[in-house]
Amino acid sequence: MLTSRTFVKRTRAGAVVKVVREHYLRDDIACGAAACRLCTPAAPAPGTANGSAPGLEARPSGAASSLCPGPHFLLPDTNLLLHQIDILEDPVIKNVIVLQTVLQEVRNRSAPVYKRIRDMIQNPEKHFYSFTNEHHRETYIEQKRGETSNDRNDRAIRVAVKWYNEHLKKTEDEEKIQVIFLTNDRTNKEKALEEGITAYTCEEYIKSLTANPELVDRLACVSDEGKEIEGGKIIFPEHIPLSKLQQGIKSGIYLQGTYRANRENYLEATVWVHGDAEENKEVIVQGLKHLNRAIHEDVVAVELLAKDEWVAPSSVVLQDDGHNEEDIENEEEKENILKTSINKDMLRPTGRVVGIIKRNWRPYCGMLSKSQIKEARRHLFTPADRRIPRIRIETRQADTLEGQRIIVAIDGWPRNSRYPNGHFVKNLGSAGDKETETEVLLLEHDVPHQAFSQAVLSFLPKMPWSITEEDMKHREDLRHLNVCSVDPPGCTDIDDALHCREIGNGNLEVGVHIADVSHFIRPGNALDEESVKRGTTVYLCEKRIDMVPELLSSNLCSLRSNVDRLAFSCIWEMNHKAEILKTRFTKSVINSKASLTYAEAQMRIDSAAMNDDITTSLRGLNKLAKVLKKKRIDNGALTLASPEVRFHMDSETHDPIDLQTKELKETNSMVEEFMLLANISVAQKIYDEFPEFALLRKHPAPPPSNYDILVKAAKSKAKIKTDSAKALAESLDKAESPTFPYLNTLLRILTTRCMMQAVYFCSGMDNDFHHYGLASPIYTHFTSPIRRYADIIVHRLLAVAIGADRTYPELTDKHKLAEMCKNLNYRHKMAQYAQRASVAFHTQLFFKTKGVVNEDAYILFVRKNAIVVLIPKYGLEGTVFFEEKDKPTPKLEYNSEVPSLTVEDTTLHVFDKVKVNIMLDDSNIQHQKMRMVLVEPKV
């Protein structure tokens, strides 16, 4: 059956055109109920196990309800799905009908919730069924004249509920299945009841599940601002409505930007302004009322304060110390601390949050701070991320949840509440437990880490796998070459291998051979989509979260020794001065002759007794690498430092038993030089072929102000020039002190902190390609496709460029590539943060049994009330506070120019050598931290 809708619209040119929309209706769309004999069974959903049909059970299982004791299905409306998704995800809730009307509305309003619903529909254990009511002849309705789209959709949902109940009455079962309508909309519920539909609010239905009282904790507060505290005084200004905010932003009264909370000071935040307003790129917000209930990563509107009210970024470290949740006087005292000793030269544009444009809330991991009031249901939750405020939740499980890591979601933030309201989502396990803490850090850094689905695994090659004659037709056979790989110990995902040999004309042939991952991961399939979503492999201290399934990462794509493997090769002809004479790229087959560690490769190079082909190849590579490195550094490339640490684990408990800084060998540098050279060669090739669509990587030059801290810190020790990368590199090389050998390393560590983040971008969407740190005009990532999705795209571009593969629409869509780059940059950043968090947690485990450890340290930064120190032996950074609870505060004098901090009569400068006591402070199990106390000099 065909229905059509006719309307007129005006074109940009001003002409009026008639538009006819055709809408096809069918009567063969199944209801999804397994007991129904009237409908054709629904087709299996993608990704369901063993091809089992999804949909509604013949005899609905799940929790027993006191309101509707008979068998029933649930049918929620849009707002209920949006706000009560945590309830619906609980294993107890099954047999839910999701209408097309509802699914479309959710998709338009929240992509994350839409994805969660799609996952539940595809999960055969949940029995969620998506019913296409907008194309069913008996459930489709036209919009009435004068009826809003919202009212029409509400009516469409009620029509579908009535149709289901009538339809299921026709089944042959003695006990008829009822469809229950769930809505939190009072008007919609009243209309449903008037029409004879059984309807409940989510709260009514969940409270009727008497065998599952814990589900009540997961109910979200349904009002946008959340439940007001009875009798609570107004703390925050009202948020301006969105329509007025948009007018104000358009007229320039307000600025729109992303709100970034300060990890070290909970009363300060920065708003990064969107658009081209360079003079107001960053606005400081200080004080509880000016922060006005914004939460980290929200998109907000700010109003700039008068210039005489501008402030400087605070150097004070302030943590929310868990006072009475409605006690504001304490806050006002702390705000007064922020206003003292402001340096007039450091004043920045300052503003106040006047409204929220977009909330970017997510589920938060943390711990319950149980109320001291006996039998209280209202408690505070403290998030693991210090940038997130505490959240008030109601729970009957406080005794059980104490000492556990839990997940909580925010529902709203009333004006008369010091903290936002939220609800309990999930218990992760005991705090301090290694598995639990790893799960927390993965969730907190948004690292996708669920097992690969069957849909993804179905696109892997069937085993046993071998290279076919067809494969060989399109590849160069390089199995005769003395190729070897050099990696860290225990590496199983070997991306790259190398060779070097002398050729007939006296020149050298050098090859970088990279795993041909794009052969196995084809564009657009489930494996490809999962890989791009993950974006990168994440390396934790004793765990690896793979970007691709293990069959590829540790087997078929890993260039292990003595097995044939598919590769993408970059081969140069060079002279002995490491000058490139010819470059070629080819798909190939290789057979690595040795999988070496950096130490093993170094030992071969250094051993006079070893002269086999692999060792000769390594020596040739090492010699050329030294020449390449010198050229790079002469060109202005930076050699920076970071205090990386390596843990030695107990083989049985997997606890760290030793911790030391990583030692880099010549062979580390050798491999790095050829990876850099391959990346640069490939970048140039794909840009030459695809000037609009090349996926490249750039490292922007830092703004001059970034270097202020470095220049001031080094002033008395060395002259640091920052007008170019070359000037910086040369001044760092000259900054040596015979009496202070560690000075150069400290300067390079501090220089690293001044740098901008390197990012992926699409060449057609940018005109600044330069890589500042490498001093290269163009750069990309080609050499690690097992662990970085960017490299897979680069492989596909290069394959098309040399005629080895065909293109596809998304590969030459610069807007889609730019969106992909945005996701890859985010995933890369989150992976780095997760790795650091893993190191921090394992450092705590290491020091747990050590008691108090006394070590040499160097001051990296000074604050108004603290110093940040680096302990070289452990590559460990920590803060020494001079203001502590229950102890008299010493006299403190901060000088931002030098920079220095005088504690009583002792002045501490950046780079001063000190002695500190290190111990694990586990007084707060939620935020265990390394505590450092200054021992020398005595203050």
Tab-separated table of C-alpha atoms in Angstrom, residues 210-480:
chain	number	residue	atom	x	y	z
A	210	THR	CA	9.480	-6.971	44.510
A	211	ALA	CA	12.159	-9.649	44.005
A	212	ASN	CA	14.594	-6.996	42.671
A	213	PRO	CA	14.568	-4.043	45.090
A	214	GLU	CA	18.139	-3.087	44.033
A	215	LEU	CA	16.750	-1.872	40.673
A	216	VAL	CA	15.163	1.150	42.405
A	217	ASP	CA	18.694	2.543	42.931
A	218	ARG	CA	19.159	2.702	39.177
A	219	LEU	CA	16.150	4.952	38.537
A	220	ALA	CA	17.158	8.316	37.109
A	221	CYS	CA	15.588	11.555	38.400
A	222	VAL	CA	13.178	12.409	35.619
A	223	SER	CA	13.188	16.239	35.776
A	224	ASP	CA	15.973	18.013	33.891
A	225	GLU	CA	17.298	19.933	36.882
A	226	GLY	CA	16.833	16.981	39.247
A	227	LYS	CA	15.057	16.910	42.597
A	228	GLU	CA	15.339	20.119	44.592
A	229	ILE	CA	16.421	19.772	48.202
A	230	GLU	CA	13.469	20.649	50.409
A	231	GLY	CA	14.001	24.021	52.066
A	232	GLY	CA	17.476	24.356	50.561
A	233	LYS	CA	18.595	27.928	49.893
A	234	ILE	CA	19.414	28.961	46.326
A	235	ILE	CA	23.178	28.629	45.727
A	236	PHE	CA	23.521	29.051	41.951
A	237	PRO	CA	22.191	31.580	39.418
A	238	GLU	CA	19.512	30.339	37.012
A	239	HIS	CA	20.712	29.047	33.634
A	240	ILE	CA	19.609	31.221	30.696
A	241	PRO	CA	17.342	29.273	28.265
A	242	LEU	CA	19.001	27.858	25.136
A	243	SER	CA	17.111	30.136	22.683
A	244	LYS	CA	18.330	33.275	24.489
A	245	LEU	CA	21.863	31.844	24.740
A	246	GLN	CA	21.965	31.304	20.973
A	247	GLN	CA	20.820	34.896	20.355
A	248	GLY	CA	23.449	36.158	22.822
A	249	ILE	CA	26.228	34.127	21.166
A	250	LYS	CA	25.179	35.440	17.746
A	251	SER	CA	25.266	39.045	18.971
A	252	GLY	CA	28.577	38.553	20.823
A	253	ILE	CA	27.198	39.057	24.367
A	254	TYR	CA	28.154	35.478	25.280
A	255	LEU	CA	30.941	33.144	24.118
A	256	GLN	CA	30.426	29.444	23.430
A	257	GLY	CA	33.109	26.963	24.452
A	258	THR	CA	34.055	23.645	26.031
A	259	TYR	CA	34.296	23.668	29.810
A	260	ARG	CA	37.497	22.105	31.178
A	261	ALA	CA	37.615	21.641	34.955
A	262	ASN	CA	40.959	22.027	36.747
A	263	ARG	CA	42.245	18.745	38.186
A	264	GLU	CA	44.295	20.526	40.888
A	265	ASN	CA	41.754	23.177	41.875
A	266	TYR	CA	38.061	22.323	42.002
A	267	LEU	CA	37.067	26.013	42.199
A	268	GLU	CA	38.655	26.883	38.856
A	269	ALA	CA	37.977	25.938	35.241
A	270	THR	CA	38.887	27.062	31.734
A	271	VAL	CA	36.456	27.502	28.861
A	272	TRP	CA	38.060	26.883	25.454
A	273	VAL	CA	36.130	29.171	23.155
A	274	HIS	CA	34.949	27.746	19.811
A	275	GLY	CA	35.491	29.613	16.560
A	276	ASP	CA	38.057	32.182	15.540
A	277	ALA	CA	37.989	34.571	18.491
A	278	GLU	CA	41.779	34.372	18.963
A	279	GLU	CA	41.863	37.129	21.578
A	280	ASN	CA	39.431	35.160	23.757
A	281	LYS	CA	40.535	31.613	22.978
A	282	GLU	CA	40.652	30.750	26.674
A	283	VAL	CA	38.430	32.153	29.441
A	284	ILE	CA	39.133	31.496	33.137
A	285	VAL	CA	36.193	30.818	35.450
A	286	GLN	CA	36.760	30.956	39.218
A	287	GLY	CA	34.446	30.435	42.188
A	288	LEU	CA	31.481	28.136	42.775
A	289	LYS	CA	28.734	30.546	41.595
A	290	HIS	CA	30.608	31.483	38.432
A	291	LEU	CA	31.215	27.789	37.626
A	292	ASN	CA	27.406	27.513	37.916
A	293	ARG	CA	26.905	23.734	37.746
A	294	ALA	CA	28.934	23.154	34.578
A	295	ILE	CA	30.676	19.770	34.446
A	296	HIS	CA	33.925	18.843	32.695
A	297	GLU	CA	33.524	18.642	28.872
A	298	ASP	CA	30.092	20.381	28.811
A	299	VAL	CA	29.587	22.930	26.043
A	300	VAL	CA	28.690	26.167	27.862
A	301	ALA	CA	27.959	29.852	27.291
A	302	VAL	CA	30.128	32.299	29.249
A	303	GLU	CA	29.792	36.003	29.834
A	304	LEU	CA	33.058	37.933	30.150
A	305	LEU	CA	33.489	39.936	33.359
A	306	ALA	CA	34.652	43.554	33.390
A	307	LYS	CA	38.456	43.829	32.982
A	308	ASP	CA	38.896	44.986	36.593
A	309	GLU	CA	37.419	41.612	37.669
A	310	TRP	CA	39.833	39.485	35.592
A	311	VAL	CA	42.015	37.023	37.480
A	312	ALA	CA	45.198	35.023	36.906
A	313	PRO	CA	45.305	31.203	36.701
A	314	SER	CA	45.623	30.003	40.278
A	315	SER	CA	48.827	28.363	41.521
A	316	VAL	CA	47.027	27.011	44.596
A	317	VAL	CA	46.232	23.289	44.840
A	318	LEU	CA	42.671	22.939	46.233
A	319	GLN	CA	40.813	19.633	46.589
A	320	ASP	CA	37.163	19.222	47.602
A	321	ASP	CA	37.791	17.849	51.083
A	322	GLY	CA	34.389	16.343	51.767
A	323	HIS	CA	32.835	18.931	54.080
A	324	ASN	CA	29.090	19.020	54.728
A	325	GLU	CA	27.493	18.920	51.286
A	326	GLU	CA	25.473	22.114	51.727
A	327	ASP	CA	28.122	24.078	53.693
A	328	ILE	CA	29.032	27.003	51.443
A	329	GLU	CA	31.018	29.067	53.963
A	330	ASN	CA	34.021	26.761	53.580
A	331	GLU	CA	33.870	27.382	49.812
A	332	GLU	CA	33.852	31.146	50.277
A	333	GLU	CA	36.999	30.921	52.441
A	334	LYS	CA	38.745	28.948	49.696
A	335	GLU	CA	37.620	31.436	47.041
A	336	ASN	CA	39.275	34.188	49.081
A	337	ILE	CA	42.555	32.197	48.911
A	338	LEU	CA	42.323	32.309	45.092
A	339	LYS	CA	42.086	36.103	45.134
A	340	THR	CA	45.286	36.636	47.164
A	341	SER	CA	48.666	37.409	45.604
A	342	ILE	CA	47.437	37.817	42.003
A	343	ASN	CA	50.214	38.768	39.606
A	344	LYS	CA	48.806	41.650	37.503
A	345	ASP	CA	50.947	40.562	34.493
A	346	MET	CA	49.289	37.130	34.490
A	347	LEU	CA	45.656	38.359	34.275
A	348	ARG	CA	43.567	36.490	31.711
A	349	PRO	CA	40.065	37.025	30.275
A	350	THR	CA	37.701	35.887	33.037
A	351	GLY	CA	34.028	35.034	32.862
A	352	ARG	CA	31.058	33.266	34.394
A	353	VAL	CA	28.958	30.388	33.075
A	354	VAL	CA	25.468	31.674	32.227
A	355	GLY	CA	24.007	28.576	30.601
A	356	ILE	CA	24.552	25.060	29.277
A	357	ILE	CA	24.410	24.468	25.521
A	358	LYS	CA	25.152	20.735	25.584
A	359	ARG	CA	25.695	18.369	28.477
A	360	ASN	CA	28.458	15.832	27.846
A	361	TRP	CA	27.845	13.631	30.851
A	362	ARG	CA	28.988	10.023	30.874
A	363	PRO	CA	28.805	7.217	33.474
A	364	TYR	CA	31.445	7.921	36.179
A	365	CYS	CA	33.524	5.432	38.177
A	366	GLY	CA	34.214	6.125	41.845
A	367	MET	CA	33.248	5.270	45.409
A	368	LEU	CA	30.405	5.877	47.826
A	369	SER	CA	31.026	8.253	50.745
A	370	LYS	CA	28.465	6.786	53.097
A	371	SER	CA	26.306	9.213	55.067
A	372	GLN	CA	26.919	9.327	58.822
A	373	ILE	CA	23.153	9.488	59.431
A	374	LYS	CA	21.815	6.094	60.462
A	375	GLU	CA	19.544	4.401	57.892
A	376	ALA	CA	20.009	7.312	55.462
A	377	ARG	CA	19.279	6.596	51.810
A	378	ARG	CA	20.954	9.736	50.457
A	379	HIS	CA	24.746	9.519	50.121
A	380	LEU	CA	27.555	11.254	48.265
A	381	PHE	CA	29.501	9.537	45.514
A	382	THR	CA	33.111	10.649	44.917
A	383	PRO	CA	34.240	10.195	41.285
A	384	ALA	CA	37.712	8.811	40.534
A	385	ASP	CA	38.257	11.774	38.176
A	386	ARG	CA	38.951	14.818	40.373
A	387	ARG	CA	37.550	17.118	37.668
A	388	ILE	CA	34.038	15.748	38.284
A	389	PRO	CA	32.089	17.040	41.322
A	390	ARG	CA	30.683	14.703	43.931
A	391	ILE	CA	27.240	13.309	43.047
A	392	ARG	CA	24.326	12.756	45.436
A	393	ILE	CA	22.602	9.401	44.967
A	394	GLU	CA	19.843	7.520	46.774
A	395	THR	CA	20.546	3.869	47.541
A	396	ARG	CA	19.426	1.140	49.940
A	397	GLN	CA	22.684	-0.758	49.344
A	398	ALA	CA	25.088	1.666	51.077
A	399	ASP	CA	26.467	-1.008	53.451
A	400	THR	CA	27.153	-3.377	50.541
A	401	LEU	CA	28.626	-0.672	48.287
A	402	GLU	CA	30.998	0.801	50.862
A	403	GLY	CA	34.592	0.044	49.821
A	404	GLN	CA	33.488	-0.935	46.303
A	405	ARG	CA	34.229	0.754	42.996
A	406	ILE	CA	30.866	1.668	41.467
A	407	ILE	CA	29.480	3.452	38.394
A	408	VAL	CA	27.066	6.365	38.802
A	409	ALA	CA	25.243	8.509	36.217
A	410	ILE	CA	24.233	12.165	36.697
A	411	ASP	CA	20.528	13.053	36.295
A	412	GLY	CA	20.470	16.803	36.985
A	413	TRP	CA	21.807	19.617	39.167
A	414	PRO	CA	19.253	21.758	41.068
A	415	ARG	CA	20.045	25.410	41.884
A	416	ASN	CA	19.740	24.804	45.622
A	417	SER	CA	22.101	21.829	45.795
A	418	ARG	CA	25.855	21.968	46.314
A	419	TYR	CA	26.183	18.762	44.238
A	420	PRO	CA	24.367	17.201	41.259
A	421	ASN	CA	21.850	14.357	41.658
A	422	GLY	CA	22.464	10.957	40.121
A	423	HIS	CA	21.722	7.262	40.339
A	424	PHE	CA	23.655	4.038	40.906
A	425	VAL	CA	24.407	2.043	37.720
A	426	LYS	CA	26.776	-0.841	38.500
A	427	ASN	CA	29.138	-2.370	41.075
A	428	LEU	CA	32.587	-3.081	39.570
A	429	GLY	CA	34.241	-4.819	42.550
A	430	SER	CA	36.444	-4.138	45.566
A	431	ALA	CA	38.595	-0.986	45.532
A	432	GLY	CA	42.313	-1.776	45.333
A	433	ASP	CA	41.724	-5.113	43.579
A	434	LYS	CA	43.941	-5.224	40.485
A	435	GLU	CA	41.225	-6.402	38.079
A	436	THR	CA	38.734	-3.849	39.402
A	437	GLU	CA	41.198	-0.948	39.207
A	438	THR	CA	42.180	-1.912	35.643
A	439	GLU	CA	38.489	-1.946	34.670
A	440	VAL	CA	38.079	1.504	36.280
A	441	LEU	CA	40.982	3.058	34.404
A	442	LEU	CA	39.763	1.601	31.089
A	443	LEU	CA	36.232	2.925	31.663
A	444	GLU	CA	37.453	6.327	32.907
A	445	HIS	CA	39.588	6.773	29.792
A	446	ASP	CA	36.832	5.525	27.472
A	447	VAL	CA	38.938	2.643	26.153
A	448	PRO	CA	36.738	0.128	24.253
A	449	HIS	CA	37.784	-3.189	25.813
A	450	GLN	CA	34.887	-5.603	25.470
A	451	ALA	CA	35.575	-8.957	23.800
A	452	PHE	CA	35.380	-8.880	20.004
A	453	SER	CA	31.848	-9.812	18.904
A	454	GLN	CA	31.017	-12.808	16.719
A	455	ALA	CA	30.111	-10.382	13.915
A	456	VAL	CA	33.669	-8.984	14.045
A	457	LEU	CA	35.354	-12.383	14.357
A	458	SER	CA	33.370	-13.723	11.387
A	459	PHE	CA	35.539	-11.589	9.060
A	460	LEU	CA	38.809	-13.212	10.154
A	461	PRO	CA	40.519	-15.690	7.793
A	462	LYS	CA	39.623	-19.317	8.342
A	463	MET	CA	42.416	-21.414	9.835
A	464	PRO	CA	44.673	-23.037	8.784
A	465	TRP	CA	45.674	-20.007	6.696
A	466	SER	CA	48.373	-19.884	4.015
A	467	ILE	CA	49.517	-17.570	1.232
A	468	THR	CA	47.796	-18.560	-2.017
A	469	GLU	CA	49.027	-18.530	-5.617
A	470	GLU	CA	46.568	-15.685	-6.238
A	471	ASP	CA	48.250	-13.662	-3.455
A	472	MET	CA	51.670	-14.267	-5.020
A	473	LYS	CA	50.513	-12.963	-8.439
A	474	HIS	CA	50.202	-9.435	-7.055
A	475	ARG	CA	53.251	-9.400	-4.773
A	476	GLU	CA	57.005	-9.289	-4.946
A	477	ASP	CA	58.684	-12.353	-3.431
A	478	LEU	CA	61.278	-11.040	-0.949
A	479	ARG	CA	61.613	-14.225	1.117
A	480	HIS	CA	65.286	-14.579	0.103
